[in-house]
Short mmCIF file of N, CA and C in Angstrom, two decimals:
data_model
loop_
_atom_site.label_atom_id
_atom_site.label_comp_id
_atom_site.label_asym_id
_atom_site.label_seq_id
_atom_site.Cartn_x
_atom_site.Cartn_y
_atom_site.Cartn_z
N UNK A 21 143.66 96.93 144.67
CA UNK A 21 142.36 97.05 144.07
C UNK A 21 142.11 98.50 143.65
N UNK A 22 142.57 99.44 144.41
CA UNK A 22 142.44 100.84 144.04
C UNK A 22 143.20 101.15 142.75
N UNK A 23 144.27 100.41 142.51
CA UNK A 23 145.06 100.63 141.31
C UNK A 23 144.25 100.28 140.07
N UNK A 24 143.39 99.24 140.15
CA UNK A 24 142.56 98.84 139.01
C UNK A 24 141.55 99.93 138.67
N UNK A 25 140.92 100.48 139.71
CA UNK A 25 139.92 101.52 139.50
C UNK A 25 140.57 102.75 138.87
N UNK A 26 141.74 103.13 139.36
CA UNK A 26 142.43 104.29 138.81
C UNK A 26 142.83 104.04 137.36
N UNK A 27 143.22 102.82 137.04
CA UNK A 27 143.63 102.50 135.67
C UNK A 27 142.43 102.57 134.72
N UNK A 28 141.24 102.17 135.21
CA UNK A 28 140.04 102.22 134.37
C UNK A 28 139.58 103.65 134.16
N UNK A 29 139.71 104.50 135.17
CA UNK A 29 139.26 105.88 135.08
C UNK A 29 140.21 106.75 134.25
N UNK A 30 141.47 106.39 134.20
CA UNK A 30 142.42 107.22 133.45
C UNK A 30 142.23 106.98 131.96
N UNK A 31 142.32 108.05 131.16
CA UNK A 31 142.12 107.87 129.72
C UNK A 31 143.25 107.08 129.10
N UNK A 32 142.89 106.32 128.11
CA UNK A 32 143.86 105.51 127.40
C UNK A 32 144.69 106.42 126.51
N UNK A 33 145.95 106.11 126.34
CA UNK A 33 146.82 106.95 125.53
C UNK A 33 146.37 106.97 124.07
N UNK A 34 145.76 105.90 123.59
CA UNK A 34 145.28 105.85 122.21
C UNK A 34 144.09 106.78 122.01
N UNK A 35 143.25 106.95 123.02
CA UNK A 35 142.08 107.80 122.87
C UNK A 35 142.47 109.27 122.78
N UNK A 36 143.65 109.63 123.25
CA UNK A 36 144.12 111.00 123.14
C UNK A 36 144.49 111.35 121.71
N UNK A 37 144.68 110.35 120.85
CA UNK A 37 145.10 110.57 119.48
C UNK A 37 143.91 110.47 118.51
N UNK A 38 142.70 110.73 118.98
CA UNK A 38 141.52 110.65 118.12
C UNK A 38 141.61 111.72 117.05
N UNK A 39 141.42 111.31 115.83
CA UNK A 39 141.49 112.23 114.71
C UNK A 39 140.07 112.51 114.25
N UNK A 40 139.77 113.76 114.01
CA UNK A 40 138.44 114.14 113.56
C UNK A 40 138.18 113.59 112.17
N UNK A 41 136.92 113.27 111.88
CA UNK A 41 136.57 112.77 110.56
C UNK A 41 136.82 113.83 109.49
N UNK A 42 136.71 115.09 109.86
CA UNK A 42 136.92 116.18 108.90
C UNK A 42 138.36 116.18 108.37
N UNK A 43 139.28 115.75 109.20
CA UNK A 43 140.67 115.74 108.78
C UNK A 43 140.95 114.58 107.81
N UNK A 44 140.09 113.57 107.82
CA UNK A 44 140.30 112.41 106.96
C UNK A 44 139.62 112.57 105.60
N UNK A 45 138.70 113.51 105.47
CA UNK A 45 137.95 113.68 104.22
C UNK A 45 138.75 114.50 103.24
N UNK A 46 138.82 114.04 102.02
CA UNK A 46 139.53 114.76 100.96
C UNK A 46 138.50 115.59 100.20
N UNK A 47 138.49 116.89 100.43
CA UNK A 47 137.52 117.78 99.81
C UNK A 47 137.93 118.22 98.40
N UNK A 48 139.08 117.80 97.95
CA UNK A 48 139.53 118.20 96.61
C UNK A 48 138.76 117.45 95.52
N UNK A 49 138.23 116.26 95.82
CA UNK A 49 137.44 115.51 94.85
C UNK A 49 135.97 115.58 95.24
N UNK A 50 135.11 115.73 94.24
CA UNK A 50 133.67 115.79 94.51
C UNK A 50 133.13 114.38 94.75
N UNK A 51 132.16 114.23 95.66
CA UNK A 51 131.59 112.91 95.90
C UNK A 51 130.90 112.37 94.65
N UNK A 52 130.89 111.06 94.50
CA UNK A 52 130.30 110.42 93.34
C UNK A 52 128.79 110.59 93.29
N UNK A 53 128.15 110.73 94.43
CA UNK A 53 126.70 110.80 94.48
C UNK A 53 126.17 112.22 94.26
N UNK A 54 127.02 113.18 94.04
CA UNK A 54 126.60 114.57 93.85
C UNK A 54 126.53 114.88 92.36
N UNK A 55 125.38 115.41 91.93
CA UNK A 55 125.21 115.81 90.54
C UNK A 55 124.68 117.24 90.54
N UNK A 56 125.50 118.21 90.15
CA UNK A 56 125.06 119.61 90.19
C UNK A 56 123.95 119.92 89.20
N UNK A 57 123.74 119.09 88.20
CA UNK A 57 122.71 119.35 87.19
C UNK A 57 121.46 118.49 87.41
N UNK A 58 121.34 117.88 88.57
CA UNK A 58 120.22 116.98 88.82
C UNK A 58 118.89 117.72 88.82
N UNK A 59 118.83 118.93 89.38
CA UNK A 59 117.59 119.68 89.40
C UNK A 59 117.10 120.00 87.99
N UNK A 60 118.01 120.38 87.11
CA UNK A 60 117.63 120.65 85.73
C UNK A 60 117.14 119.39 85.02
N UNK A 61 117.79 118.27 85.30
CA UNK A 61 117.36 117.00 84.70
C UNK A 61 115.96 116.61 85.18
N UNK A 62 115.71 116.77 86.47
CA UNK A 62 114.39 116.45 87.02
C UNK A 62 113.31 117.36 86.45
N UNK A 63 113.62 118.64 86.31
CA UNK A 63 112.64 119.59 85.77
C UNK A 63 112.32 119.27 84.32
N UNK A 64 113.33 118.94 83.53
CA UNK A 64 113.07 118.60 82.13
C UNK A 64 112.28 117.30 82.02
N UNK A 65 112.53 116.34 82.90
CA UNK A 65 111.76 115.09 82.90
C UNK A 65 110.29 115.36 83.22
N UNK A 66 110.03 116.20 84.23
CA UNK A 66 108.65 116.52 84.60
C UNK A 66 107.94 117.25 83.48
N UNK A 67 108.62 118.18 82.82
CA UNK A 67 108.02 118.90 81.68
C UNK A 67 107.70 117.94 80.54
N UNK A 68 108.58 116.98 80.32
CA UNK A 68 108.35 115.98 79.26
C UNK A 68 107.14 115.12 79.60
N UNK A 69 106.98 114.75 80.87
CA UNK A 69 105.85 113.94 81.30
C UNK A 69 104.53 114.70 81.16
N UNK A 70 104.54 115.99 81.42
CA UNK A 70 103.33 116.81 81.33
C UNK A 70 102.94 117.10 79.89
N UNK A 71 103.86 117.04 78.97
CA UNK A 71 103.57 117.32 77.57
C UNK A 71 103.25 118.78 77.32
N UNK A 72 103.86 119.68 78.07
CA UNK A 72 103.65 121.11 77.87
C UNK A 72 102.45 121.67 78.61
N UNK A 73 101.66 120.83 79.26
CA UNK A 73 100.51 121.32 80.02
C UNK A 73 100.97 121.86 81.37
N UNK A 74 100.23 122.82 81.89
CA UNK A 74 100.53 123.34 83.23
C UNK A 74 99.67 122.61 84.25
N UNK A 75 100.15 122.54 85.45
CA UNK A 75 99.46 121.83 86.51
C UNK A 75 99.30 122.75 87.72
N UNK A 76 98.23 122.52 88.48
CA UNK A 76 98.03 123.29 89.70
C UNK A 76 98.94 122.82 90.83
N UNK A 77 99.32 121.54 90.81
CA UNK A 77 100.17 121.00 91.87
C UNK A 77 100.74 119.66 91.44
N UNK A 78 101.76 119.23 92.16
CA UNK A 78 102.26 117.86 92.06
C UNK A 78 101.73 117.16 93.30
N UNK A 79 101.01 116.05 93.11
CA UNK A 79 100.36 115.38 94.23
C UNK A 79 101.20 114.21 94.72
N UNK A 80 101.29 114.09 96.04
CA UNK A 80 102.06 113.01 96.66
C UNK A 80 101.20 112.29 97.68
N UNK A 81 101.57 111.04 97.94
CA UNK A 81 100.89 110.23 98.96
C UNK A 81 101.17 110.82 100.34
N UNK A 82 100.16 110.92 101.22
CA UNK A 82 100.40 111.50 102.54
C UNK A 82 101.19 110.59 103.48
N UNK A 83 101.28 109.30 103.16
CA UNK A 83 101.98 108.38 104.05
C UNK A 83 103.44 108.15 103.65
N UNK A 84 103.68 107.95 102.34
CA UNK A 84 105.04 107.61 101.91
C UNK A 84 105.64 108.64 100.97
N UNK A 85 104.91 109.71 100.66
CA UNK A 85 105.38 110.82 99.82
C UNK A 85 105.72 110.41 98.38
N UNK A 86 105.15 109.32 97.91
CA UNK A 86 105.35 108.89 96.53
C UNK A 86 104.54 109.80 95.61
N UNK A 87 105.10 110.16 94.46
CA UNK A 87 104.41 111.01 93.50
C UNK A 87 103.22 110.25 92.91
N UNK A 88 102.04 110.89 92.92
CA UNK A 88 100.83 110.29 92.39
C UNK A 88 100.37 110.94 91.09
N UNK A 89 100.58 112.24 90.95
CA UNK A 89 100.17 112.94 89.73
C UNK A 89 101.04 114.16 89.51
N UNK A 90 101.46 114.35 88.26
CA UNK A 90 102.23 115.53 87.89
C UNK A 90 101.35 116.56 87.19
N UNK A 91 100.17 116.15 86.77
CA UNK A 91 99.27 117.01 86.00
C UNK A 91 97.88 116.90 86.60
N UNK A 92 97.47 117.90 87.38
CA UNK A 92 96.17 117.85 88.04
C UNK A 92 95.52 119.23 88.04
N UNK A 93 94.26 119.24 88.41
CA UNK A 93 93.48 120.48 88.47
C UNK A 93 92.86 120.58 89.85
N UNK A 94 92.98 121.73 90.47
CA UNK A 94 92.43 121.96 91.81
C UNK A 94 90.93 122.19 91.73
N UNK A 95 90.20 121.68 92.72
CA UNK A 95 88.76 121.86 92.79
C UNK A 95 88.46 123.32 93.11
N UNK A 96 87.42 123.87 92.47
CA UNK A 96 87.09 125.29 92.68
C UNK A 96 86.57 125.56 94.09
N UNK A 97 85.71 124.68 94.59
CA UNK A 97 85.07 124.91 95.88
C UNK A 97 85.88 124.30 97.04
N UNK A 98 86.31 123.06 96.87
CA UNK A 98 87.06 122.36 97.92
C UNK A 98 88.55 122.42 97.56
N UNK A 99 89.26 123.34 98.17
CA UNK A 99 90.63 123.64 97.75
C UNK A 99 91.63 122.53 98.09
N UNK A 100 91.26 121.58 98.93
CA UNK A 100 92.16 120.48 99.25
C UNK A 100 91.92 119.26 98.36
N UNK A 101 91.02 119.37 97.39
CA UNK A 101 90.72 118.26 96.50
C UNK A 101 91.21 118.58 95.09
N UNK A 102 91.65 117.53 94.39
CA UNK A 102 92.19 117.68 93.05
C UNK A 102 91.62 116.59 92.15
N UNK A 103 91.66 116.85 90.84
CA UNK A 103 91.26 115.83 89.89
C UNK A 103 92.33 115.72 88.83
N UNK A 104 92.48 114.51 88.29
CA UNK A 104 93.52 114.26 87.30
C UNK A 104 93.10 113.11 86.40
N UNK A 105 93.67 113.08 85.21
CA UNK A 105 93.44 111.99 84.27
C UNK A 105 94.69 111.12 84.20
N UNK A 106 95.86 111.75 84.26
CA UNK A 106 97.13 111.04 84.16
C UNK A 106 97.74 110.89 85.55
N UNK A 107 97.89 109.65 86.00
CA UNK A 107 98.41 109.38 87.34
C UNK A 107 99.52 108.34 87.26
N UNK A 108 100.30 108.27 88.30
CA UNK A 108 101.33 107.25 88.46
C UNK A 108 101.25 106.72 89.89
N UNK A 109 101.70 105.50 90.08
CA UNK A 109 101.78 104.87 91.40
C UNK A 109 100.42 104.79 92.10
N UNK A 110 99.34 104.61 91.33
CA UNK A 110 98.01 104.47 91.90
C UNK A 110 97.45 103.10 91.56
N UNK A 111 96.69 102.54 92.48
CA UNK A 111 96.05 101.24 92.27
C UNK A 111 94.56 101.40 92.56
N UNK A 112 93.73 100.83 91.71
CA UNK A 112 92.28 100.91 91.87
C UNK A 112 91.82 99.72 92.70
N UNK A 113 91.01 100.02 93.71
CA UNK A 113 90.46 98.96 94.57
C UNK A 113 89.09 98.56 94.06
N UNK A 114 88.17 98.24 94.92
CA UNK A 114 86.85 97.75 94.51
C UNK A 114 85.86 98.88 94.29
N UNK A 115 84.73 98.55 93.69
CA UNK A 115 83.69 99.53 93.42
C UNK A 115 83.00 99.94 94.71
N UNK A 116 82.61 101.20 94.76
CA UNK A 116 81.86 101.75 95.88
C UNK A 116 80.63 102.42 95.30
N UNK A 117 79.41 102.10 95.81
CA UNK A 117 78.24 102.78 95.27
C UNK A 117 78.29 104.27 95.58
N UNK A 118 77.91 105.07 94.61
CA UNK A 118 77.94 106.52 94.77
C UNK A 118 76.87 106.95 95.76
N UNK A 119 77.20 107.84 96.69
CA UNK A 119 76.20 108.29 97.65
C UNK A 119 75.04 108.98 96.93
N UNK A 120 73.83 108.67 97.34
CA UNK A 120 72.65 109.28 96.75
C UNK A 120 72.03 108.46 95.64
N UNK A 121 72.79 107.55 95.05
CA UNK A 121 72.20 106.72 93.99
C UNK A 121 71.64 105.46 94.63
N UNK A 122 70.44 105.13 94.24
CA UNK A 122 69.77 103.97 94.83
C UNK A 122 69.58 102.93 93.74
N UNK A 123 69.97 101.73 94.06
CA UNK A 123 69.78 100.64 93.11
C UNK A 123 68.64 99.77 93.63
N UNK A 124 67.64 99.63 92.80
CA UNK A 124 66.49 98.82 93.18
C UNK A 124 66.41 97.63 92.24
N UNK A 125 65.99 96.54 92.75
CA UNK A 125 65.85 95.34 91.92
C UNK A 125 64.48 95.34 91.27
N UNK A 126 64.53 95.06 90.02
CA UNK A 126 63.30 94.90 89.27
C UNK A 126 62.92 93.43 89.38
N UNK A 127 61.81 93.16 89.95
CA UNK A 127 61.43 91.77 90.19
C UNK A 127 61.11 91.03 88.90
N UNK A 128 60.68 91.73 87.87
CA UNK A 128 60.32 91.05 86.62
C UNK A 128 61.56 90.60 85.85
N UNK A 129 62.48 91.50 85.63
CA UNK A 129 63.63 91.17 84.79
C UNK A 129 64.90 90.91 85.60
N UNK A 130 64.86 91.13 86.87
CA UNK A 130 66.00 91.02 87.79
C UNK A 130 67.20 91.84 87.30
N UNK A 131 66.90 93.04 86.80
CA UNK A 131 67.94 93.96 86.40
C UNK A 131 67.96 95.12 87.39
N UNK A 132 69.11 95.75 87.49
CA UNK A 132 69.24 96.88 88.40
C UNK A 132 68.69 98.13 87.72
N UNK A 133 67.87 98.87 88.46
CA UNK A 133 67.35 100.13 87.95
C UNK A 133 68.32 101.22 88.38
N UNK A 134 68.66 102.09 87.44
CA UNK A 134 69.62 103.14 87.75
C UNK A 134 68.91 104.37 88.28
N UNK A 135 69.68 105.40 88.59
CA UNK A 135 69.11 106.63 89.13
C UNK A 135 68.36 107.41 88.04
N UNK A 136 67.90 108.64 88.37
CA UNK A 136 67.04 109.40 87.47
C UNK A 136 67.71 109.74 86.14
N UNK A 137 69.02 109.88 86.09
CA UNK A 137 69.70 110.25 84.85
C UNK A 137 69.79 109.09 83.88
N UNK A 138 69.60 107.90 84.35
CA UNK A 138 69.65 106.73 83.49
C UNK A 138 71.02 106.11 83.41
N UNK A 139 71.99 106.64 84.09
CA UNK A 139 73.35 106.09 84.05
C UNK A 139 73.66 105.42 85.38
N UNK A 140 74.23 104.25 85.30
CA UNK A 140 74.64 103.54 86.51
C UNK A 140 75.98 104.15 86.95
N UNK A 141 75.96 104.95 87.99
CA UNK A 141 77.15 105.65 88.44
C UNK A 141 77.81 104.88 89.57
N UNK A 142 79.02 104.48 89.34
CA UNK A 142 79.80 103.82 90.37
C UNK A 142 81.17 104.48 90.41
N UNK A 143 81.74 104.48 91.57
CA UNK A 143 83.09 104.98 91.75
C UNK A 143 83.91 103.88 92.39
N UNK A 144 85.21 103.94 92.16
CA UNK A 144 86.12 102.95 92.73
C UNK A 144 87.15 103.67 93.58
N UNK A 145 87.53 103.03 94.65
CA UNK A 145 88.54 103.61 95.53
C UNK A 145 89.91 103.52 94.88
N UNK A 146 90.74 104.52 95.12
CA UNK A 146 92.10 104.56 94.60
C UNK A 146 93.04 104.64 95.79
N UNK A 147 94.10 103.83 95.73
CA UNK A 147 95.07 103.85 96.82
C UNK A 147 96.48 103.97 96.23
N UNK A 148 97.41 104.31 97.07
CA UNK A 148 98.82 104.40 96.69
C UNK A 148 99.32 102.99 96.39
N UNK A 149 100.00 102.82 95.27
CA UNK A 149 100.51 101.50 94.89
C UNK A 149 101.67 101.06 95.78
N UNK A 150 102.30 101.99 96.47
CA UNK A 150 103.46 101.66 97.29
C UNK A 150 103.05 101.25 98.70
N UNK A 151 102.19 102.07 99.36
CA UNK A 151 101.86 101.80 100.77
C UNK A 151 100.39 101.48 101.01
N UNK A 152 99.56 101.48 99.96
CA UNK A 152 98.12 101.13 100.03
C UNK A 152 97.28 102.12 100.83
N UNK A 153 97.72 103.35 100.98
CA UNK A 153 96.92 104.38 101.65
C UNK A 153 95.85 104.87 100.68
N UNK A 154 94.60 104.97 101.15
CA UNK A 154 93.52 105.50 100.31
C UNK A 154 93.79 106.97 100.03
N UNK A 155 93.79 107.33 98.74
CA UNK A 155 94.08 108.71 98.36
C UNK A 155 92.94 109.37 97.61
N UNK A 156 91.96 108.61 97.14
CA UNK A 156 90.85 109.21 96.42
C UNK A 156 89.98 108.16 95.76
N UNK A 157 89.28 108.60 94.70
CA UNK A 157 88.37 107.72 93.96
C UNK A 157 88.53 107.98 92.46
N UNK A 158 88.03 107.05 91.66
CA UNK A 158 87.97 107.22 90.22
C UNK A 158 86.53 107.01 89.81
N UNK A 159 86.03 107.89 88.94
CA UNK A 159 84.62 107.77 88.53
C UNK A 159 84.52 106.99 87.22
N UNK A 160 83.29 106.90 86.70
CA UNK A 160 83.05 106.11 85.50
C UNK A 160 83.67 106.74 84.26
N UNK A 161 84.01 108.03 84.30
CA UNK A 161 84.66 108.70 83.18
C UNK A 161 86.18 108.57 83.24
N UNK A 162 86.66 107.76 84.17
CA UNK A 162 88.08 107.54 84.41
C UNK A 162 88.82 108.81 84.78
N UNK A 163 88.18 109.63 85.59
CA UNK A 163 88.80 110.82 86.15
C UNK A 163 89.07 110.53 87.63
N UNK A 164 90.30 110.74 88.02
CA UNK A 164 90.71 110.50 89.41
C UNK A 164 90.39 111.74 90.23
N UNK A 165 89.75 111.53 91.36
CA UNK A 165 89.44 112.61 92.30
C UNK A 165 90.24 112.33 93.57
N UNK A 166 91.26 113.15 93.80
CA UNK A 166 92.14 112.96 94.96
C UNK A 166 91.62 113.76 96.13
N UNK A 167 91.39 113.05 97.24
CA UNK A 167 90.84 113.66 98.45
C UNK A 167 91.85 113.71 99.59
N UNK A 168 92.79 112.79 99.58
CA UNK A 168 93.74 112.63 100.68
C UNK A 168 95.15 112.62 100.11
N UNK A 169 95.67 113.79 99.72
CA UNK A 169 97.00 113.89 99.13
C UNK A 169 97.73 115.11 99.67
N UNK A 170 99.01 115.17 99.41
CA UNK A 170 99.82 116.32 99.77
C UNK A 170 100.20 117.03 98.48
N UNK A 171 99.70 118.27 98.29
CA UNK A 171 100.07 119.02 97.08
C UNK A 171 101.37 119.79 97.29
N UNK A 172 102.11 119.95 96.22
CA UNK A 172 103.29 120.80 96.26
C UNK A 172 103.32 121.66 95.01
N UNK A 173 104.14 122.66 95.01
CA UNK A 173 104.19 123.60 93.89
C UNK A 173 104.59 122.88 92.61
N UNK A 174 103.89 123.17 91.55
CA UNK A 174 104.17 122.52 90.26
C UNK A 174 105.24 123.28 89.51
#
């Protein structure tokens, strides 16, 4: 019985011949998935999408890092907020009444009375089309206001 235990503890002769993976890799050929000009291609694609306009940041979803906007403008007062007209990978949810605007029912005509400016202001929630994370809102002028995004250098 002691012989069995000793046989199990002793290393197998095949395990002594383990070859490192580095010795099996042929470094003379470049991998198929490597493209040395990929950065230049991506940069030219982004410039083409922007149409020559400059952007304050490239906005990404905070949950899945999907690109949401390549052309945006940073808010002057709230530096973590951005606005954009051209977006990608965004989905509009339902309408949300704007804070401060009160809608009252007119009993005579059963129409909604708008705020003092005379415009019915509503905003809609915007979420990431990939993971459904709320990232901001869109107003009646179709301007996206991003409140929950990750900015990166443009």
